[in-house]
PDB file of C-alpha atoms in Angstrom:
ATOM      1  CA  UNK A   1      -7.182  19.501  18.666  1.00 67.00           C
ATOM      2  CA  UNK A   2      -4.276  17.694  18.160  1.00 79.00           C
ATOM      3  CA  UNK A   3      -1.742  19.253  15.443  1.00 88.00           C
ATOM      4  CA  UNK A   4       1.154  17.673  13.493  1.00 93.00           C
ATOM      5  CA  UNK A   5       3.321  19.649  11.625  1.00 95.00           C
ATOM      6  CA  UNK A   6       6.238  18.820   9.002  1.00 96.00           C
ATOM      7  CA  UNK A   7       9.201  20.722   7.979  1.00 97.00           C
ATOM      8  CA  UNK A   8      10.012  21.324   5.099  1.00 97.00           C
ATOM      9  CA  UNK A   9       6.905  21.190   3.318  1.00 95.00           C
ATOM     10  CA  UNK A  10       8.584  21.137  -0.207  1.00 96.00           C
ATOM     11  CA  UNK A  11      12.403  20.099  -0.914  1.00 97.00           C
ATOM     12  CA  UNK A  12      14.358  19.892  -4.195  1.00 97.00           C
ATOM     13  CA  UNK A  13      17.488  17.847  -3.850  1.00 96.00           C
ATOM     14  CA  UNK A  14      20.007  16.724  -6.354  1.00 96.00           C
ATOM     15  CA  UNK A  15      20.610  12.748  -6.767  1.00 97.00           C
ATOM     16  CA  UNK A  16      23.112  11.240  -4.631  1.00 97.00           C
ATOM     17  CA  UNK A  17      22.319  14.007  -1.687  1.00 97.00           C
ATOM     18  CA  UNK A  18      20.517  13.028   1.799  1.00 97.00           C
ATOM     19  CA  UNK A  19      17.378  15.109   2.726  1.00 97.00           C
ATOM     20  CA  UNK A  20      15.919  15.297   6.542  1.00 97.00           C
ATOM     21  CA  UNK A  21      12.316  15.857   7.035  1.00 98.00           C
ATOM     22  CA  UNK A  22      10.895  16.722  10.349  1.00 97.00           C
ATOM     23  CA  UNK A  23       7.629  15.402  12.010  1.00 96.00           C
ATOM     24  CA  UNK A  24       6.735  17.319  15.254  1.00 95.00           C
ATOM     25  CA  UNK A  25       3.931  17.235  17.570  1.00 92.00           C
ATOM     26  CA  UNK A  26       2.893  20.912  18.319  1.00 92.00           C
ATOM     27  CA  UNK A  27       0.499  20.538  21.420  1.00 87.00           C
ATOM     28  CA  UNK A  28       0.899  16.883  22.725  1.00 87.00           C
ATOM     29  CA  UNK A  29       3.405  14.251  23.241  1.00 87.00           C
ATOM     30  CA  UNK A  30       3.480  11.355  20.801  1.00 86.00           C
ATOM     31  CA  UNK A  31       4.583   8.317  21.967  1.00 82.00           C
ATOM     32  CA  UNK A  32       4.537   6.698  18.251  1.00 88.00           C
ATOM     33  CA  UNK A  33       4.978   8.286  14.994  1.00 92.00           C
ATOM     34  CA  UNK A  34       4.489   6.790  11.509  1.00 93.00           C
ATOM     35  CA  UNK A  35       6.110   7.238   8.407  1.00 96.00           C
ATOM     36  CA  UNK A  36       4.073   7.166   4.879  1.00 95.00           C
ATOM     37  CA  UNK A  37       4.640   7.715   1.356  1.00 95.00           C
ATOM     38  CA  UNK A  38       2.177   8.477  -1.532  1.00 92.00           C
ATOM     39  CA  UNK A  39       2.934   8.413  -4.965  1.00 87.00           C
ATOM     40  CA  UNK A  40       0.984  10.779  -7.454  1.00 84.00           C
ATOM     41  CA  UNK A  41      -2.692   9.675  -7.379  1.00 81.00           C
ATOM     42  CA  UNK A  42      -1.749   6.521  -5.198  1.00 85.00           C
ATOM     43  CA  UNK A  43      -2.670   5.404  -1.831  1.00 87.00           C
ATOM     44  CA  UNK A  44      -0.410   5.925   1.349  1.00 90.00           C
ATOM     45  CA  UNK A  45       1.931   3.045   1.856  1.00 92.00           C
ATOM     46  CA  UNK A  46       3.079   2.365   5.677  1.00 92.00           C
ATOM     47  CA  UNK A  47       6.888   2.869   5.654  1.00 95.00           C
ATOM     48  CA  UNK A  48       7.713   2.318   9.262  1.00 94.00           C
ATOM     49  CA  UNK A  49       6.802   2.680  12.966  1.00 92.00           C
ATOM     50  CA  UNK A  50       8.927   4.803  15.321  1.00 90.00           C
ATOM     51  CA  UNK A  51       8.364   4.708  19.318  1.00 85.00           C
ATOM     52  CA  UNK A  52      10.058   7.212  21.074  1.00 82.00           C
ATOM     53  CA  UNK A  53      13.657   6.050  22.353  1.00 81.00           C
ATOM     54  CA  UNK A  54      13.692   2.937  20.240  1.00 84.00           C
ATOM     55  CA  UNK A  55      14.734   1.862  16.687  1.00 88.00           C
ATOM     56  CA  UNK A  56      11.919   2.087  14.335  1.00 92.00           C
ATOM     57  CA  UNK A  57      10.221  -0.717  12.810  1.00 92.00           C
ATOM     58  CA  UNK A  58      10.054  -0.901   9.188  1.00 95.00           C
ATOM     59  CA  UNK A  59       7.516  -2.597   6.800  1.00 92.00           C
ATOM     60  CA  UNK A  60       8.453  -5.137   4.734  1.00 91.00           C
ATOM     61  CA  UNK A  61      10.231  -3.727   1.390  1.00 92.00           C
ATOM     62  CA  UNK A  62      11.450  -0.818   2.827  1.00 94.00           C
ATOM     63  CA  UNK A  63      15.238  -0.405   3.037  1.00 94.00           C
ATOM     64  CA  UNK A  64      16.191   0.945   6.830  1.00 93.00           C
ATOM     65  CA  UNK A  65      19.534   2.060   5.652  1.00 95.00           C
ATOM     66  CA  UNK A  66      17.778   3.903   2.521  1.00 96.00           C
ATOM     67  CA  UNK A  67      15.245   5.781   5.479  1.00 97.00           C
ATOM     68  CA  UNK A  68      16.840   6.420   8.362  1.00 96.00           C
ATOM     69  CA  UNK A  69      14.368   7.372  11.260  1.00 95.00           C
ATOM     70  CA  UNK A  70      14.966   9.033  14.419  1.00 90.00           C
ATOM     71  CA  UNK A  71      12.741   9.513  17.196  1.00 88.00           C
ATOM     72  CA  UNK A  72      14.741  11.022  19.756  1.00 81.00           C
ATOM     73  CA  UNK A  73      11.694  13.351  21.350  1.00 88.00           C
ATOM     74  CA  UNK A  74       8.604  12.999  22.358  1.00 88.00           C
ATOM     75  CA  UNK A  75       7.526  15.614  20.058  1.00 92.00           C
ATOM     76  CA  UNK A  76      10.077  15.153  17.328  1.00 93.00           C
ATOM     77  CA  UNK A  77      10.613  12.185  14.783  1.00 94.00           C
ATOM     78  CA  UNK A  78      12.970  12.623  11.866  1.00 96.00           C
ATOM     79  CA  UNK A  79      13.096  11.017   8.391  1.00 97.00           C
ATOM     80  CA  UNK A  80      16.263  10.896   6.287  1.00 97.00           C
ATOM     81  CA  UNK A  81      16.408   9.869   2.974  1.00 97.00           C
ATOM     82  CA  UNK A  82      20.022   9.021   2.009  1.00 97.00           C
ATOM     83  CA  UNK A  83      21.516   8.947  -1.360  1.00 96.00           C
ATOM     84  CA  UNK A  84      18.539  10.249  -2.701  1.00 97.00           C
ATOM     85  CA  UNK A  85      17.462   9.012  -6.272  1.00 96.00           C
ATOM     86  CA  UNK A  86      14.724  10.435  -8.598  1.00 96.00           C
ATOM     87  CA  UNK A  87      12.485   7.355  -8.017  1.00 95.00           C
ATOM     88  CA  UNK A  88      12.727   8.437  -4.455  1.00 96.00           C
ATOM     89  CA  UNK A  89      10.361  11.789  -5.330  1.00 96.00           C
ATOM     90  CA  UNK A  90       7.241  11.273  -3.309  1.00 95.00           C
ATOM     91  CA  UNK A  91       4.879  12.862  -0.836  1.00 95.00           C
ATOM     92  CA  UNK A  92       5.935  11.877   2.672  1.00 97.00           C
ATOM     93  CA  UNK A  93       3.318  12.166   5.424  1.00 96.00           C
ATOM     94  CA  UNK A  94       3.982  11.703   9.001  1.00 95.00           C
ATOM     95  CA  UNK A  95       1.388  10.845  11.762  1.00 93.00           C
ATOM     96  CA  UNK A  96       1.156  10.602  15.406  1.00 91.00           C
ATOM     97  CA  UNK A  97      -0.529   8.968  18.113  1.00 85.00           C
ATOM     98  CA  UNK A  98      -1.069  10.447  21.502  1.00 76.00           C
ATOM     99  CA  UNK A  99      -0.764   7.201  23.497  1.00 67.00           C
ATOM    100  CA  UNK A 100      -0.005   3.436  22.810  1.00 58.00           C
ATOM    101  CA  UNK A 101      -3.389   1.662  21.998  1.00 58.00           C
ATOM    102  CA  UNK A 102      -5.113   5.076  20.578  1.00 61.00           C
ATOM    103  CA  UNK A 103      -7.177   4.944  17.823  1.00 68.00           C
ATOM    104  CA  UNK A 104      -6.413   8.324  16.772  1.00 75.00           C
ATOM    105  CA  UNK A 105      -3.803   9.331  14.707  1.00 83.00           C
ATOM    106  CA  UNK A 106      -2.940  12.811  13.384  1.00 88.00           C
ATOM    107  CA  UNK A 107      -1.304  13.437  10.123  1.00 91.00           C
ATOM    108  CA  UNK A 108       0.824  16.126   9.284  1.00 93.00           C
ATOM    109  CA  UNK A 109       0.373  18.387   6.070  1.00 93.00           C
ATOM    110  CA  UNK A 110       3.256  15.887   4.076  1.00 95.00           C
ATOM    111  CA  UNK A 111       6.442  17.006   2.348  1.00 96.00           C
ATOM    112  CA  UNK A 112       6.781  17.094  -1.234  1.00 96.00           C
ATOM    113  CA  UNK A 113      10.020  15.475  -2.135  1.00 97.00           C
ATOM    114  CA  UNK A 114      11.649  15.958  -5.526  1.00 97.00           C
ATOM    115  CA  UNK A 115      14.753  14.636  -6.475  1.00 97.00           C
ATOM    116  CA  UNK A 116      16.409  15.916  -9.832  1.00 96.00           C
TER     117      UNK A 116
ATOM    118  CA  UNK B   1      -2.003  -1.598  -1.578  1.00 50.00           C
ATOM    119  CA  UNK B   2      -0.775  -2.820   1.734  1.00 60.00           C
ATOM    120  CA  UNK B   3      -4.471  -3.616   2.703  1.00 64.00           C
ATOM    121  CA  UNK B   4      -7.041  -3.323   0.388  1.00 72.00           C
ATOM    122  CA  UNK B   5      -8.753  -2.366  -2.581  1.00 80.00           C
ATOM    123  CA  UNK B   6     -11.512   0.835  -3.019  1.00 84.00           C
ATOM    124  CA  UNK B   7     -13.812   0.908  -5.709  1.00 86.00           C
ATOM    125  CA  UNK B   8     -14.619   2.680  -7.559  1.00 91.00           C
ATOM    126  CA  UNK B   9     -11.308   4.353  -8.383  1.00 90.00           C
ATOM    127  CA  UNK B  10     -12.757   7.475  -9.956  1.00 94.00           C
ATOM    128  CA  UNK B  11     -16.396   8.741  -9.205  1.00 95.00           C
ATOM    129  CA  UNK B  12     -18.168  11.933 -10.776  1.00 96.00           C
ATOM    130  CA  UNK B  13     -21.351  12.912  -9.795  1.00 96.00           C
ATOM    131  CA  UNK B  14     -23.878  16.100  -9.686  1.00 97.00           C
ATOM    132  CA  UNK B  15     -24.102  18.349  -6.862  1.00 97.00           C
ATOM    133  CA  UNK B  16     -26.828  17.263  -4.582  1.00 97.00           C
ATOM    134  CA  UNK B  17     -26.581  13.377  -5.665  1.00 97.00           C
ATOM    135  CA  UNK B  18     -25.426  10.779  -3.057  1.00 98.00           C
ATOM    136  CA  UNK B  19     -21.716   9.436  -3.604  1.00 97.00           C
ATOM    137  CA  UNK B  20     -21.057   5.732  -2.467  1.00 97.00           C
ATOM    138  CA  UNK B  21     -17.553   4.370  -2.375  1.00 96.00           C
ATOM    139  CA  UNK B  22     -16.539   1.148  -1.015  1.00 96.00           C
ATOM    140  CA  UNK B  23     -13.620  -0.652   0.470  1.00 94.00           C
ATOM    141  CA  UNK B  24     -12.666  -4.080   1.033  1.00 93.00           C
ATOM    142  CA  UNK B  25      -9.735  -5.193   2.847  1.00 91.00           C
ATOM    143  CA  UNK B  26      -7.771  -8.207   3.468  1.00 89.00           C
ATOM    144  CA  UNK B  27      -7.207  -9.457   7.560  1.00 87.00           C
ATOM    145  CA  UNK B  28      -9.110  -9.016  10.501  1.00 88.00           C
ATOM    146  CA  UNK B  29      -9.244  -5.551  11.910  1.00 89.00           C
ATOM    147  CA  UNK B  30      -9.921  -3.606  15.208  1.00 89.00           C
ATOM    148  CA  UNK B  31     -11.225  -0.600  13.626  1.00 90.00           C
ATOM    149  CA  UNK B  32     -11.695   1.058   9.889  1.00 92.00           C
ATOM    150  CA  UNK B  33     -11.164   4.661   9.515  1.00 93.00           C
ATOM    151  CA  UNK B  34     -12.174   6.741   6.342  1.00 94.00           C
ATOM    152  CA  UNK B  35     -10.021   9.821   5.710  1.00 94.00           C
ATOM    153  CA  UNK B  36     -10.124  12.440   2.891  1.00 94.00           C
ATOM    154  CA  UNK B  37      -7.269  14.110   1.163  1.00 93.00           C
ATOM    155  CA  UNK B  38      -7.238  17.432  -1.077  1.00 90.00           C
ATOM    156  CA  UNK B  39      -4.834  17.235  -4.059  1.00 83.00           C
ATOM    157  CA  UNK B  40      -1.573  17.499  -2.640  1.00 78.00           C
ATOM    158  CA  UNK B  41      -2.652  18.015   0.802  1.00 83.00           C
ATOM    159  CA  UNK B  42      -2.653  16.238   4.181  1.00 85.00           C
ATOM    160  CA  UNK B  43      -5.306  13.885   5.403  1.00 89.00           C
ATOM    161  CA  UNK B  44      -8.522  14.865   7.159  1.00 89.00           C
ATOM    162  CA  UNK B  45     -10.044  12.167   9.265  1.00 89.00           C
ATOM    163  CA  UNK B  46     -13.899  12.114   8.581  1.00 94.00           C
ATOM    164  CA  UNK B  47     -15.059   8.911  10.803  1.00 93.00           C
ATOM    165  CA  UNK B  48     -14.036   5.592  12.856  1.00 92.00           C
ATOM    166  CA  UNK B  49     -16.260   2.737  12.776  1.00 94.00           C
ATOM    167  CA  UNK B  50     -15.172  -0.323  15.253  1.00 92.00           C
ATOM    168  CA  UNK B  51     -14.974  -3.911  14.471  1.00 93.00           C
ATOM    169  CA  UNK B  52     -17.857  -4.478  16.615  1.00 95.00           C
ATOM    170  CA  UNK B  53     -20.233  -1.805  14.961  1.00 96.00           C
ATOM    171  CA  UNK B  54     -22.074  -2.200  11.835  1.00 97.00           C
ATOM    172  CA  UNK B  55     -23.489   1.262  10.827  1.00 97.00           C
ATOM    173  CA  UNK B  56     -22.404   4.837  11.927  1.00 97.00           C
ATOM    174  CA  UNK B  57     -23.585   8.282  11.160  1.00 96.00           C
ATOM    175  CA  UNK B  58     -21.921  11.754  11.063  1.00 95.00           C
ATOM    176  CA  UNK B  59     -23.461  14.931   9.494  1.00 96.00           C
ATOM    177  CA  UNK B  60     -24.218  13.714   5.846  1.00 97.00           C
ATOM    178  CA  UNK B  61     -21.654  10.599   6.108  1.00 97.00           C
ATOM    179  CA  UNK B  62     -22.764   7.126   6.727  1.00 98.00           C
ATOM    180  CA  UNK B  63     -20.364   4.293   7.068  1.00 98.00           C
ATOM    181  CA  UNK B  64     -21.358   0.545   7.122  1.00 98.00           C
ATOM    182  CA  UNK B  65     -19.033  -2.249   8.005  1.00 97.00           C
ATOM    183  CA  UNK B  66     -19.549  -5.653   7.006  1.00 97.00           C
ATOM    184  CA  UNK B  67     -16.867  -8.003   8.713  1.00 95.00           C
ATOM    185  CA  UNK B  68     -17.853 -11.312   7.356  1.00 95.00           C
ATOM    186  CA  UNK B  69     -17.288  -9.819   3.811  1.00 95.00           C
ATOM    187  CA  UNK B  70     -14.355  -7.546   4.987  1.00 95.00           C
ATOM    188  CA  UNK B  71     -15.516  -4.657   3.396  1.00 96.00           C
ATOM    189  CA  UNK B  72     -16.975  -0.911   4.245  1.00 96.00           C
ATOM    190  CA  UNK B  73     -18.985   1.725   2.665  1.00 97.00           C
ATOM    191  CA  UNK B  74     -18.791   5.431   2.767  1.00 97.00           C
ATOM    192  CA  UNK B  75     -21.915   7.146   1.776  1.00 98.00           C
ATOM    193  CA  UNK B  76     -21.898  10.902   1.346  1.00 98.00           C
ATOM    194  CA  UNK B  77     -25.403  12.580   0.822  1.00 98.00           C
ATOM    195  CA  UNK B  78     -26.617  15.994  -0.750  1.00 97.00           C
ATOM    196  CA  UNK B  79     -22.906  16.155  -2.209  1.00 97.00           C
ATOM    197  CA  UNK B  80     -21.542  19.609  -2.741  1.00 97.00           C
ATOM    198  CA  UNK B  81     -18.671  20.696  -4.998  1.00 96.00           C
ATOM    199  CA  UNK B  82     -16.692  21.211  -1.655  1.00 96.00           C
ATOM    200  CA  UNK B  83     -16.929  17.534  -1.421  1.00 97.00           C
ATOM    201  CA  UNK B  84     -14.391  16.972  -4.406  1.00 97.00           C
ATOM    202  CA  UNK B  85     -11.398  15.312  -2.917  1.00 96.00           C
ATOM    203  CA  UNK B  86      -9.784  11.306  -2.688  1.00 94.00           C
ATOM    204  CA  UNK B  87     -11.336   9.264  -0.320  1.00 96.00           C
ATOM    205  CA  UNK B  88      -9.106   6.506   1.656  1.00 94.00           C
ATOM    206  CA  UNK B  89     -10.020   3.759   3.884  1.00 94.00           C
ATOM    207  CA  UNK B  90      -7.716   2.741   6.804  1.00 92.00           C
ATOM    208  CA  UNK B  91      -7.825  -0.378   8.791  1.00 91.00           C
ATOM    209  CA  UNK B  92      -5.855  -0.756  12.413  1.00 85.00           C
ATOM    210  CA  UNK B  93      -5.351  -4.517  12.883  1.00 78.00           C
ATOM    211  CA  UNK B  94      -4.865  -3.780  16.331  1.00 75.00           C
ATOM    212  CA  UNK B  95      -1.029  -2.524  16.305  1.00 70.00           C
ATOM    213  CA  UNK B  96      -1.825   1.199  15.641  1.00 72.00           C
ATOM    214  CA  UNK B  97      -0.413   0.641  12.176  1.00 80.00           C
ATOM    215  CA  UNK B  98      -2.692   1.958   9.862  1.00 85.00           C
ATOM    216  CA  UNK B  99      -3.078   0.364   6.084  1.00 88.00           C
ATOM    217  CA  UNK B 100      -4.632   2.379   3.632  1.00 90.00           C
ATOM    218  CA  UNK B 101      -6.725   1.492   0.352  1.00 89.00           C
ATOM    219  CA  UNK B 102      -6.362   2.597  -2.724  1.00 89.00           C
ATOM    220  CA  UNK B 103      -8.579   5.618  -2.541  1.00 91.00           C
ATOM    221  CA  UNK B 104     -11.684   6.632  -4.535  1.00 94.00           C
ATOM    222  CA  UNK B 105     -10.963  10.101  -6.541  1.00 94.00           C
ATOM    223  CA  UNK B 106     -14.296  12.137  -6.273  1.00 97.00           C
ATOM    224  CA  UNK B 107     -15.542  14.626  -8.257  1.00 97.00           C
ATOM    225  CA  UNK B 108     -18.698  16.674  -7.652  1.00 97.00           C
ATOM    226  CA  UNK B 109     -19.717  18.867 -10.707  1.00 97.00           C
ATOM    227  CA  UNK B 110     -21.675  21.985  -9.543  1.00 94.00           C
TER     228      UNK B 110
END
């Protein structure tokens, strides 16, 4: 089956620094990747849709300058949390689809970000 | 949530009993999917039901969809301790984006 990995699985950073999270599709080419965040005991909130080679589409209320998304290849999307603050501490999950219009989304295992 | 609500928020049952979770959503959809998530882990896809389907089965899972009421239910029969997890519905409005419900935390007591 299609496998999506995320790196790192856990990261702790100091307030004011930037953190990059990678999402890779390991055995398929992903035309579209999605980024979600999940606070403890809450649901997943879609942050942005990322298409290879074009700018990401952000959901309402998500700051594009705060959460930089780059989808430079068909197997890699990155999310950079810039000038992180404690309120950015969350579980970040990515997903990927094989082709546009596909119902299937394959989720990564998530990255736990803690900002101190 | 971005899309809808699930109830109950938490459910605790004995092993062997059935568990029913409900999901309501706000807009028209192409399909609805159910996922489970173990604590602090990624998502596992359980079942997909398309907007023109009313019921679907997969093993011990039964999903219903009522588009007129904008609601879906997930039934897990003969529950096991290993079913303990959070369960989320996710709706696809046709743009590939998934919008998740608030989730139900299920505890199955051995």
